[in-house]
């Protein structure tokens, strides 16, 4: 983990590991995209604290998130096909609308 993230505090560290362990990270180049990921982490935590909530910072954050495929639209543009999570036993079952309305 980069020292600058540690210095930014526990929220930044948690955000870094959340991003770095995400399915999108499997598409990143660890050497080239580490700096971009750190910038996203620092911007997100600064905005959450209210330090950098300007329109220019938000536009910068959106551009960086798009570069890393952190939205569905960005992944579509990048043509990434990430594995989906397998359903768990806790997932809700699907019922037909007509049977729901009958009850």
PDB file of N, CA and C in Angstrom:
ATOM      1  N   UNK A   1       0.832  -1.175   0.000  1.00  0.00           N
ATOM      2  CA  UNK A   1       0.000   0.000   0.000  1.00  0.00           C
ATOM      3  C   UNK A   1       0.880   1.243   0.000  1.00  0.00           C
ATOM      4  N   UNK A   2       0.567   2.209  -0.864  1.00  0.00           N
ATOM      5  CA  UNK A   2       1.349   3.440  -0.896  1.00  0.00           C
ATOM      6  C   UNK A   2       1.244   4.214   0.425  1.00  0.00           C
ATOM      7  N   UNK A   3       2.344   4.792   0.831  1.00  0.00           N
ATOM      8  CA  UNK A   3       2.405   5.532   2.099  1.00  0.00           C
ATOM      9  C   UNK A   3       1.417   6.692   2.117  1.00  0.00           C
ATOM     10  N   UNK A   4       1.211   7.344   0.996  1.00  0.00           N
ATOM     11  CA  UNK A   4       0.303   8.488   0.943  1.00  0.00           C
ATOM     12  C   UNK A   4      -1.125   8.081   1.317  1.00  0.00           C
ATOM     13  N   UNK A   5      -1.513   6.867   1.004  1.00  0.00           N
ATOM     14  CA  UNK A   5      -2.848   6.385   1.383  1.00  0.00           C
ATOM     15  C   UNK A   5      -2.913   6.173   2.888  1.00  0.00           C
ATOM     16  N   UNK A   6      -1.880   5.554   3.455  1.00  0.00           N
ATOM     17  CA  UNK A   6      -1.842   5.353   4.913  1.00  0.00           C
ATOM     18  C   UNK A   6      -1.922   6.689   5.651  1.00  0.00           C
ATOM     19  N   UNK A   7      -1.195   7.661   5.134  1.00  0.00           N
ATOM     20  CA  UNK A   7      -1.167   8.976   5.761  1.00  0.00           C
ATOM     21  C   UNK A   7      -2.513   9.686   5.678  1.00  0.00           C
ATOM     22  N   UNK A   8      -3.329   9.331   4.707  1.00  0.00           N
ATOM     23  CA  UNK A   8      -4.639   9.960   4.531  1.00  0.00           C
ATOM     24  C   UNK A   8      -5.665   9.440   5.541  1.00  0.00           C
ATOM     25  N   UNK A   9      -5.363   8.351   6.241  1.00  0.00           N
ATOM     26  CA  UNK A   9      -6.248   7.872   7.295  1.00  0.00           C
ATOM     27  C   UNK A   9      -6.908   6.545   6.996  1.00  0.00           C
ATOM     28  N   UNK A  10      -7.625   6.059   7.999  1.00  0.00           N
ATOM     29  CA  UNK A  10      -8.220   4.721   7.890  1.00  0.00           C
ATOM     30  C   UNK A  10      -9.308   4.639   6.829  1.00  0.00           C
ATOM     31  N   UNK A  11     -10.036   5.740   6.595  1.00  0.00           N
ATOM     32  CA  UNK A  11     -11.054   5.706   5.535  1.00  0.00           C
ATOM     33  C   UNK A  11     -10.409   5.542   4.164  1.00  0.00           C
ATOM     34  N   UNK A  12      -9.281   6.199   3.967  1.00  0.00           N
ATOM     35  CA  UNK A  12      -8.561   6.074   2.696  1.00  0.00           C
ATOM     36  C   UNK A  12      -8.020   4.663   2.521  1.00  0.00           C
ATOM     37  N   UNK A  13      -7.506   4.082   3.600  1.00  0.00           N
ATOM     38  CA  UNK A  13      -6.987   2.711   3.538  1.00  0.00           C
ATOM     39  C   UNK A  13      -8.117   1.744   3.184  1.00  0.00           C
ATOM     40  N   UNK A  14      -9.259   1.904   3.820  1.00  0.00           N
ATOM     41  CA  UNK A  14     -10.405   1.028   3.535  1.00  0.00           C
ATOM     42  C   UNK A  14     -10.859   1.200   2.084  1.00  0.00           C
ATOM     43  N   UNK A  15     -10.910   2.432   1.620  1.00  0.00           N
ATOM     44  CA  UNK A  15     -11.312   2.704   0.235  1.00  0.00           C
ATOM     45  C   UNK A  15     -10.317   2.095  -0.750  1.00  0.00           C
ATOM     46  N   UNK A  16      -9.030   2.208  -0.442  1.00  0.00           N
ATOM     47  CA  UNK A  16      -8.005   1.634  -1.311  1.00  0.00           C
ATOM     48  C   UNK A  16      -8.209   0.126  -1.449  1.00  0.00           C
ATOM     49  N   UNK A  17      -8.371  -0.566  -0.331  1.00  0.00           N
ATOM     50  CA  UNK A  17      -8.517  -2.022  -0.409  1.00  0.00           C
ATOM     51  C   UNK A  17      -9.833  -2.426  -1.043  1.00  0.00           C
ATOM     52  N   UNK A  18     -10.869  -1.611  -0.865  1.00  0.00           N
ATOM     53  CA  UNK A  18     -12.146  -1.884  -1.527  1.00  0.00           C
ATOM     54  C   UNK A  18     -11.962  -1.835  -3.050  1.00  0.00           C
ATOM     55  N   UNK A  19     -11.284  -0.812  -3.527  1.00  0.00           N
ATOM     56  CA  UNK A  19     -11.042  -0.699  -4.968  1.00  0.00           C
ATOM     57  C   UNK A  19     -10.064  -1.751  -5.468  1.00  0.00           C
ATOM     58  N   UNK A  20      -8.966  -1.923  -4.743  1.00  0.00           N
ATOM     59  CA  UNK A  20      -7.901  -2.813  -5.215  1.00  0.00           C
ATOM     60  C   UNK A  20      -8.328  -4.281  -5.212  1.00  0.00           C
ATOM     61  N   UNK A  21      -9.342  -4.623  -4.441  1.00  0.00           N
ATOM     62  CA  UNK A  21      -9.825  -6.010  -4.416  1.00  0.00           C
ATOM     63  C   UNK A  21     -11.112  -6.175  -5.224  1.00  0.00           C
ATOM     64  N   UNK A  22     -11.548  -5.137  -5.911  1.00  0.00           N
ATOM     65  CA  UNK A  22     -12.781  -5.210  -6.701  1.00  0.00           C
ATOM     66  C   UNK A  22     -12.556  -6.031  -7.974  1.00  0.00           C
ATOM     67  N   UNK A  23     -13.624  -6.512  -8.589  1.00  0.00           N
ATOM     68  CA  UNK A  23     -13.465  -7.245  -9.850  1.00  0.00           C
ATOM     69  C   UNK A  23     -12.809  -6.399 -10.944  1.00  0.00           C
ATOM     70  N   UNK A  24     -13.027  -5.089 -10.914  1.00  0.00           N
ATOM     71  CA  UNK A  24     -12.431  -4.227 -11.927  1.00  0.00           C
ATOM     72  C   UNK A  24     -10.910  -4.232 -11.842  1.00  0.00           C
ATOM     73  N   UNK A  25     -10.382  -4.408 -10.648  1.00  0.00           N
ATOM     74  CA  UNK A  25      -8.923  -4.397 -10.464  1.00  0.00           C
ATOM     75  C   UNK A  25      -8.245  -5.526 -11.232  1.00  0.00           C
ATOM     76  N   UNK A  26      -8.993  -6.571 -11.553  1.00  0.00           N
ATOM     77  CA  UNK A  26      -8.401  -7.665 -12.331  1.00  0.00           C
ATOM     78  C   UNK A  26      -8.017  -7.202 -13.734  1.00  0.00           C
ATOM     79  N   UNK A  27      -8.553  -6.073 -14.171  1.00  0.00           N
ATOM     80  CA  UNK A  27      -8.257  -5.540 -15.502  1.00  0.00           C
ATOM     81  C   UNK A  27      -7.168  -4.467 -15.481  1.00  0.00           C
ATOM     82  N   UNK A  28      -6.749  -4.063 -14.292  1.00  0.00           N
ATOM     83  CA  UNK A  28      -5.770  -2.983 -14.167  1.00  0.00           C
ATOM     84  C   UNK A  28      -4.350  -3.510 -14.261  1.00  0.00           C
ATOM     85  N   UNK A  29      -3.480  -2.657 -14.732  1.00  0.00           N
ATOM     86  CA  UNK A  29      -2.047  -2.928 -14.726  1.00  0.00           C
ATOM     87  C   UNK A  29      -1.534  -2.441 -13.370  1.00  0.00           C
ATOM     88  N   UNK A  30      -1.065  -3.340 -12.508  1.00  0.00           N
ATOM     89  CA  UNK A  30      -0.664  -2.934 -11.153  1.00  0.00           C
ATOM     90  C   UNK A  30       0.348  -1.799 -11.125  1.00  0.00           C
ATOM     91  N   UNK A  31       1.252  -1.763 -12.072  1.00  0.00           N
ATOM     92  CA  UNK A  31       2.268  -0.702 -12.077  1.00  0.00           C
ATOM     93  C   UNK A  31       1.686   0.613 -12.598  1.00  0.00           C
ATOM     94  N   UNK A  32       0.980   0.551 -13.698  1.00  0.00           N
ATOM     95  CA  UNK A  32       0.492   1.771 -14.346  1.00  0.00           C
ATOM     96  C   UNK A  32      -0.747   2.351 -13.665  1.00  0.00           C
ATOM     97  N   UNK A  33      -1.613   1.513 -13.145  1.00  0.00           N
ATOM     98  CA  UNK A  33      -2.883   1.998 -12.606  1.00  0.00           C
ATOM     99  C   UNK A  33      -2.873   2.238 -11.108  1.00  0.00           C
ATOM    100  N   UNK A  34      -1.784   1.918 -10.446  1.00  0.00           N
ATOM    101  CA  UNK A  34      -1.705   2.164  -9.005  1.00  0.00           C
ATOM    102  C   UNK A  34      -1.830   3.651  -8.699  1.00  0.00           C
ATOM    103  N   UNK A  35      -1.123   4.488  -9.439  1.00  0.00           N
ATOM    104  CA  UNK A  35      -1.171   5.933  -9.195  1.00  0.00           C
ATOM    105  C   UNK A  35      -2.569   6.492  -9.425  1.00  0.00           C
ATOM    106  N   UNK A  36      -3.258   6.006 -10.450  1.00  0.00           N
ATOM    107  CA  UNK A  36      -4.621   6.463 -10.728  1.00  0.00           C
ATOM    108  C   UNK A  36      -5.549   6.030  -9.596  1.00  0.00           C
ATOM    109  N   UNK A  37      -5.376   4.808  -9.134  1.00  0.00           N
ATOM    110  CA  UNK A  37      -6.198   4.301  -8.033  1.00  0.00           C
ATOM    111  C   UNK A  37      -5.978   5.127  -6.768  1.00  0.00           C
ATOM    112  N   UNK A  38      -4.735   5.449  -6.489  1.00  0.00           N
ATOM    113  CA  UNK A  38      -4.434   6.273  -5.319  1.00  0.00           C
ATOM    114  C   UNK A  38      -5.095   7.638  -5.452  1.00  0.00           C
ATOM    115  N   UNK A  39      -5.049   8.217  -6.645  1.00  0.00           N
ATOM    116  CA  UNK A  39      -5.682   9.529  -6.867  1.00  0.00           C
ATOM    117  C   UNK A  39      -7.187   9.441  -6.633  1.00  0.00           C
ATOM    118  N   UNK A  40      -7.827   8.382  -7.115  1.00  0.00           N
ATOM    119  CA  UNK A  40      -9.264   8.189  -6.884  1.00  0.00           C
ATOM    120  C   UNK A  40      -9.540   8.090  -5.387  1.00  0.00           C
ATOM    121  N   UNK A  41      -8.748   7.311  -4.689  1.00  0.00           N
ATOM    122  CA  UNK A  41      -8.924   7.145  -3.236  1.00  0.00           C
ATOM    123  C   UNK A  41      -8.797   8.486  -2.526  1.00  0.00           C
ATOM    124  N   UNK A  42      -7.748   9.235  -2.848  1.00  0.00           N
ATOM    125  CA  UNK A  42      -7.536  10.519  -2.179  1.00  0.00           C
ATOM    126  C   UNK A  42      -8.650  11.509  -2.492  1.00  0.00           C
ATOM    127  N   UNK A  43      -9.097  11.542  -3.740  1.00  0.00           N
ATOM    128  CA  UNK A  43     -10.206  12.438  -4.098  1.00  0.00           C
ATOM    129  C   UNK A  43     -11.492  12.036  -3.399  1.00  0.00           C
ATOM    130  N   UNK A  44     -11.808  10.735  -3.413  1.00  0.00           N
ATOM    131  CA  UNK A  44     -13.044  10.279  -2.766  1.00  0.00           C
ATOM    132  C   UNK A  44     -13.052  10.588  -1.274  1.00  0.00           C
ATOM    133  N   UNK A  45     -11.946  10.333  -0.606  1.00  0.00           N
ATOM    134  CA  UNK A  45     -11.923  10.586   0.840  1.00  0.00           C
ATOM    135  C   UNK A  45     -11.933  12.080   1.133  1.00  0.00           C
ATOM    136  N   UNK A  46     -11.265  12.884   0.316  1.00  0.00           N
ATOM    137  CA  UNK A  46     -11.285  14.335   0.515  1.00  0.00           C
ATOM    138  C   UNK A  46     -12.685  14.895   0.285  1.00  0.00           C
ATOM    139  N   UNK A  47     -13.366  14.416  -0.737  1.00  0.00           N
ATOM    140  CA  UNK A  47     -14.729  14.871  -1.014  1.00  0.00           C
ATOM    141  C   UNK A  47     -15.667  14.437   0.107  1.00  0.00           C
ATOM    142  N   UNK A  48     -15.495  13.220   0.598  1.00  0.00           N
ATOM    143  CA  UNK A  48     -16.332  12.731   1.711  1.00  0.00           C
ATOM    144  C   UNK A  48     -16.149  13.582   2.965  1.00  0.00           C
ATOM    145  N   UNK A  49     -14.928  14.081   3.178  1.00  0.00           N
ATOM    146  CA  UNK A  49     -14.659  14.963   4.323  1.00  0.00           C
ATOM    147  C   UNK A  49     -15.127  16.383   4.066  1.00  0.00           C
ATOM    148  N   UNK A  50     -15.443  16.712   2.822  1.00  0.00           N
ATOM    149  CA  UNK A  50     -15.855  18.069   2.478  1.00  0.00           C
ATOM    150  C   UNK A  50     -14.702  18.965   2.093  1.00  0.00           C
ATOM    151  N   UNK A  51     -13.509  18.393   1.932  1.00  0.00           N
ATOM    152  CA  UNK A  51     -12.324  19.197   1.623  1.00  0.00           C
ATOM    153  C   UNK A  51     -12.286  19.677   0.173  1.00  0.00           C
ATOM    154  N   UNK A  52     -12.724  18.838  -0.755  1.00  0.00           N
ATOM    155  CA  UNK A  52     -12.565  19.150  -2.185  1.00  0.00           C
ATOM    156  C   UNK A  52     -13.836  18.847  -2.954  1.00  0.00           C
ATOM    157  N   UNK A  53     -14.912  19.491  -2.602  1.00  0.00           N
ATOM    158  CA  UNK A  53     -16.194  19.154  -3.216  1.00  0.00           C
ATOM    159  C   UNK A  53     -16.541  20.031  -4.416  1.00  0.00           C
ATOM    160  N   UNK A  54     -15.567  20.706  -5.007  1.00  0.00           N
ATOM    161  CA  UNK A  54     -15.845  21.573  -6.146  1.00  0.00           C
ATOM    162  C   UNK A  54     -16.168  20.799  -7.404  1.00  0.00           C
ATOM    163  N   UNK A  55     -16.792  21.491  -8.358  1.00  0.00           N
ATOM    164  CA  UNK A  55     -17.186  20.866  -9.618  1.00  0.00           C
ATOM    165  C   UNK A  55     -15.978  20.357 -10.389  1.00  0.00           C
ATOM    166  N   UNK A  56     -14.873  21.085 -10.313  1.00  0.00           N
ATOM    167  CA  UNK A  56     -13.663  20.654 -11.026  1.00  0.00           C
ATOM    168  C   UNK A  56     -13.140  19.339 -10.454  1.00  0.00           C
ATOM    169  N   UNK A  57     -13.146  19.202  -9.145  1.00  0.00           N
ATOM    170  CA  UNK A  57     -12.687  17.964  -8.503  1.00  0.00           C
ATOM    171  C   UNK A  57     -13.631  16.804  -8.818  1.00  0.00           C
ATOM    172  N   UNK A  58     -14.932  17.085  -8.827  1.00  0.00           N
ATOM    173  CA  UNK A  58     -15.894  16.023  -9.150  1.00  0.00           C
ATOM    174  C   UNK A  58     -15.708  15.552 -10.592  1.00  0.00           C
ATOM    175  N   UNK A  59     -15.455  16.474 -11.512  1.00  0.00           N
ATOM    176  CA  UNK A  59     -15.219  16.103 -12.914  1.00  0.00           C
ATOM    177  C   UNK A  59     -13.947  15.277 -13.036  1.00  0.00           C
ATOM    178  N   UNK A  60     -12.914  15.660 -12.292  1.00  0.00           N
ATOM    179  CA  UNK A  60     -11.666  14.897 -12.305  1.00  0.00           C
ATOM    180  C   UNK A  60     -11.889  13.482 -11.774  1.00  0.00           C
ATOM    181  N   UNK A  61     -12.653  13.384 -10.685  1.00  0.00           N
ATOM    182  CA  UNK A  61     -12.942  12.073 -10.104  1.00  0.00           C
ATOM    183  C   UNK A  61     -13.717  11.201 -11.081  1.00  0.00           C
ATOM    184  N   UNK A  62     -14.730  11.766 -11.724  1.00  0.00           N
ATOM    185  CA  UNK A  62     -15.501  10.987 -12.700  1.00  0.00           C
ATOM    186  C   UNK A  62     -14.621  10.497 -13.841  1.00  0.00           C
ATOM    187  N   UNK A  63     -13.719  11.344 -14.319  1.00  0.00           N
ATOM    188  CA  UNK A  63     -12.830  10.938 -15.414  1.00  0.00           C
ATOM    189  C   UNK A  63     -11.911   9.795 -14.983  1.00  0.00           C
ATOM    190  N   UNK A  64     -11.382   9.883 -13.776  1.00  0.00           N
ATOM    191  CA  UNK A  64     -10.517   8.818 -13.273  1.00  0.00           C
ATOM    192  C   UNK A  64     -11.300   7.523 -13.050  1.00  0.00           C
ATOM    193  N   UNK A  65     -12.516   7.647 -12.518  1.00  0.00           N
ATOM    194  CA  UNK A  65     -13.350   6.454 -12.318  1.00  0.00           C
ATOM    195  C   UNK A  65     -13.680   5.791 -13.651  1.00  0.00           C
ATOM    196  N   UNK A  66     -13.933   6.605 -14.672  1.00  0.00           N
ATOM    197  CA  UNK A  66     -14.186   6.042 -16.002  1.00  0.00           C
ATOM    198  C   UNK A  66     -12.958   5.302 -16.521  1.00  0.00           C
ATOM    199  N   UNK A  67     -11.795   5.874 -16.303  1.00  0.00           N
ATOM    200  CA  UNK A  67     -10.554   5.236 -16.759  1.00  0.00           C
ATOM    201  C   UNK A  67     -10.350   3.875 -16.101  1.00  0.00           C
ATOM    202  N   UNK A  68     -10.791   3.751 -14.843  1.00  0.00           N
ATOM    203  CA  UNK A  68     -10.622   2.496 -14.109  1.00  0.00           C
ATOM    204  C   UNK A  68     -11.824   1.558 -14.239  1.00  0.00           C
ATOM    205  N   UNK A  69     -12.820   1.960 -15.006  1.00  0.00           N
ATOM    206  CA  UNK A  69     -13.991   1.094 -15.199  1.00  0.00           C
ATOM    207  C   UNK A  69     -14.843   0.949 -13.958  1.00  0.00           C
ATOM    208  N   UNK A  70     -14.962   2.005 -13.177  1.00  0.00           N
ATOM    209  CA  UNK A  70     -15.685   1.915 -11.909  1.00  0.00           C
ATOM    210  C   UNK A  70     -17.179   2.184 -12.028  1.00  0.00           C
ATOM    211  N   UNK A  71     -17.683   2.318 -13.240  1.00  0.00           N
ATOM    212  CA  UNK A  71     -19.128   2.408 -13.448  1.00  0.00           C
ATOM    213  C   UNK A  71     -19.510   1.436 -14.562  1.00  0.00           C
ATOM    214  N   UNK A  72     -20.769   1.090 -14.608  1.00  0.00           N
ATOM    215  CA  UNK A  72     -21.232   0.159 -15.637  1.00  0.00           C
ATOM    216  C   UNK A  72     -21.007   0.732 -17.035  1.00  0.00           C
ATOM    217  N   UNK A  73     -21.265   2.027 -17.208  1.00  0.00           N
ATOM    218  CA  UNK A  73     -21.070   2.659 -18.508  1.00  0.00           C
ATOM    219  C   UNK A  73     -19.591   2.636 -18.908  1.00  0.00           C
ATOM    220  N   UNK A  74     -18.712   2.892 -17.968  1.00  0.00           N
ATOM    221  CA  UNK A  74     -17.275   2.855 -18.259  1.00  0.00           C
ATOM    222  C   UNK A  74     -16.838   1.450 -18.659  1.00  0.00           C
ATOM    223  N   UNK A  75     -17.348   0.442 -17.960  1.00  0.00           N
ATOM    224  CA  UNK A  75     -16.989  -0.941 -18.320  1.00  0.00           C
ATOM    225  C   UNK A  75     -17.510  -1.286 -19.711  1.00  0.00           C
ATOM    226  N   UNK A  76     -18.676  -0.779 -20.055  1.00  0.00           N
ATOM    227  CA  UNK A  76     -19.229  -0.999 -21.395  1.00  0.00           C
ATOM    228  C   UNK A  76     -18.326  -0.359 -22.451  1.00  0.00           C
ATOM    229  N   UNK A  77     -17.898   0.867 -22.203  1.00  0.00           N
ATOM    230  CA  UNK A  77     -17.013   1.560 -23.145  1.00  0.00           C
ATOM    231  C   UNK A  77     -15.672   0.855 -23.278  1.00  0.00           C
ATOM    232  N   UNK A  78     -15.177   0.312 -22.176  1.00  0.00           N
ATOM    233  CA  UNK A  78     -13.903  -0.406 -22.194  1.00  0.00           C
ATOM    234  C   UNK A  78     -14.047  -1.833 -22.715  1.00  0.00           C
ATOM    235  N   UNK A  79     -15.301  -2.265 -22.879  1.00  0.00           N
ATOM    236  CA  UNK A  79     -15.621  -3.620 -23.351  1.00  0.00           C
ATOM    237  C   UNK A  79     -15.100  -4.691 -22.403  1.00  0.00           C
ATOM    238  N   UNK A  80     -15.198  -4.388 -21.114  1.00  0.00           N
ATOM    239  CA  UNK A  80     -14.801  -5.360 -20.093  1.00  0.00           C
ATOM    240  C   UNK A  80     -15.979  -6.253 -19.780  1.00  0.00           C
ATOM    241  N   UNK A  81     -15.736  -7.520 -19.667  1.00  0.00           N
ATOM    242  CA  UNK A  81     -16.745  -8.488 -19.258  1.00  0.00           C
ATOM    243  C   UNK A  81     -16.217  -9.176 -18.015  1.00  0.00           C
ATOM    244  N   UNK A  82     -16.675  -8.696 -16.875  1.00  0.00           N
ATOM    245  CA  UNK A  82     -16.191  -9.216 -15.606  1.00  0.00           C
ATOM    246  C   UNK A  82     -17.065 -10.368 -15.145  1.00  0.00           C
ATOM    247  N   UNK A  83     -16.495 -11.295 -14.407  1.00  0.00           N
ATOM    248  CA  UNK A  83     -17.306 -12.397 -13.894  1.00  0.00           C
ATOM    249  C   UNK A  83     -18.334 -11.870 -12.907  1.00  0.00           C
ATOM    250  N   UNK A  84     -19.507 -12.475 -12.943  1.00  0.00           N
ATOM    251  CA  UNK A  84     -20.544 -12.091 -11.989  1.00  0.00           C
ATOM    252  C   UNK A  84     -20.462 -13.018 -10.790  1.00  0.00           C
ATOM    253  N   UNK A  85     -20.905 -12.526  -9.671  1.00  0.00           N
ATOM    254  CA  UNK A  85     -20.882 -13.321  -8.448  1.00  0.00           C
ATOM    255  C   UNK A  85     -21.902 -14.449  -8.546  1.00  0.00           C
ATOM    256  N   UNK A  86     -21.536 -15.582  -8.037  1.00  0.00           N
ATOM    257  CA  UNK A  86     -22.461 -16.717  -8.007  1.00  0.00           C
ATOM    258  C   UNK A  86     -23.545 -16.438  -6.971  1.00  0.00           C
ATOM    259  N   UNK A  87     -24.776 -16.834  -7.260  1.00  0.00           N
ATOM    260  CA  UNK A  87     -25.841 -16.600  -6.288  1.00  0.00           C
ATOM    261  C   UNK A  87     -25.573 -17.355  -4.985  1.00  0.00           C
ATOM    262  N   UNK A  88     -25.982 -16.767  -3.911  1.00  0.00           N
ATOM    263  CA  UNK A  88     -25.826 -17.408  -2.614  1.00  0.00           C
ATOM    264  C   UNK A  88     -27.174 -17.903  -2.137  1.00  0.00           C
ATOM    265  N   UNK A  89     -27.159 -18.680  -1.082  1.00  0.00           N
ATOM    266  CA  UNK A  89     -28.414 -19.199  -0.539  1.00  0.00           C
ATOM    267  C   UNK A  89     -29.289 -18.090   0.018  1.00  0.00           C
ATOM    268  N   UNK A  90     -28.679 -16.947   0.352  1.00  0.00           N
ATOM    269  CA  UNK A  90     -29.432 -15.845   0.918  1.00  0.00           C
ATOM    270  C   UNK A  90     -30.132 -14.991  -0.130  1.00  0.00           C
ATOM    271  N   UNK A  91     -29.833 -15.225  -1.422  1.00  0.00           N
ATOM    272  CA  UNK A  91     -30.468 -14.431  -2.468  1.00  0.00           C
ATOM    273  C   UNK A  91     -31.967 -14.690  -2.492  1.00  0.00           C
ATOM    274  N   UNK A  92     -32.732 -13.645  -2.754  1.00  0.00           N
ATOM    275  CA  UNK A  92     -34.183 -13.764  -2.801  1.00  0.00           C
ATOM    276  C   UNK A  92     -34.599 -14.556  -4.028  1.00  0.00           C
ATOM    277  N   UNK A  93     -35.661 -15.293  -3.900  1.00  0.00           N
ATOM    278  CA  UNK A  93     -36.173 -16.027  -5.052  1.00  0.00           C
ATOM    279  C   UNK A  93     -37.129 -15.127  -5.830  1.00  0.00           C
ATOM    280  N   UNK A  94     -37.322 -15.446  -7.092  1.00  0.00           N
ATOM    281  CA  UNK A  94     -38.195 -14.669  -7.953  1.00  0.00           C
ATOM    282  C   UNK A  94     -39.549 -15.358  -8.000  1.00  0.00           C
ATOM    283  N   UNK A  95     -40.595 -14.576  -7.818  1.00  0.00           N
ATOM    284  CA  UNK A  95     -41.948 -15.113  -7.935  1.00  0.00           C
ATOM    285  C   UNK A  95     -42.685 -14.339  -9.011  1.00  0.00           C
ATOM    286  N   UNK A  96     -43.737 -14.943  -9.542  1.00  0.00           N
ATOM    287  CA  UNK A  96     -44.503 -14.251 -10.577  1.00  0.00           C
ATOM    288  C   UNK A  96     -45.370 -13.174  -9.941  1.00  0.00           C
ATOM    289  N   UNK A  97     -45.580 -12.111 -10.680  1.00  0.00           N
ATOM    290  CA  UNK A  97     -46.374 -10.995 -10.192  1.00  0.00           C
ATOM    291  C   UNK A  97     -47.813 -11.431  -9.915  1.00  0.00           C
ATOM    292  N   UNK A  98     -48.363 -12.295 -10.765  1.00  0.00           N
ATOM    293  CA  UNK A  98     -49.751 -12.725 -10.591  1.00  0.00           C
ATOM    294  C   UNK A  98     -49.921 -13.518  -9.278  1.00  0.00           C
ATOM    295  N   UNK A  99     -48.960 -14.368  -8.948  1.00  0.00           N
ATOM    296  CA  UNK A  99     -49.090 -15.113  -7.687  1.00  0.00           C
ATOM    297  C   UNK A  99     -48.938 -14.179  -6.491  1.00  0.00           C
ATOM    298  N   UNK A 100     -48.123 -13.152  -6.636  1.00  0.00           N
ATOM    299  CA  UNK A 100     -47.971 -12.162  -5.558  1.00  0.00           C
ATOM    300  C   UNK A 100     -49.262 -11.397  -5.342  1.00  0.00           C
ATOM    301  N   UNK A 101     -49.919 -11.018  -6.432  1.00  0.00           N
ATOM    302  CA  UNK A 101     -51.149 -10.234  -6.339  1.00  0.00           C
ATOM    303  C   UNK A 101     -52.316 -11.053  -5.819  1.00  0.00           C
ATOM    304  N   UNK A 102     -52.271 -12.382  -6.010  1.00  0.00           N
ATOM    305  CA  UNK A 102     -53.344 -13.243  -5.521  1.00  0.00           C
ATOM    306  C   UNK A 102     -53.342 -13.336  -4.012  1.00  0.00           C
ATOM    307  N   UNK A 103     -52.195 -13.112  -3.375  1.00  0.00           N
ATOM    308  CA  UNK A 103     -52.102 -13.228  -1.914  1.00  0.00           C
ATOM    309  C   UNK A 103     -52.445 -11.971  -1.267  1.00  0.00           C
TER     310      UNK A 103
END
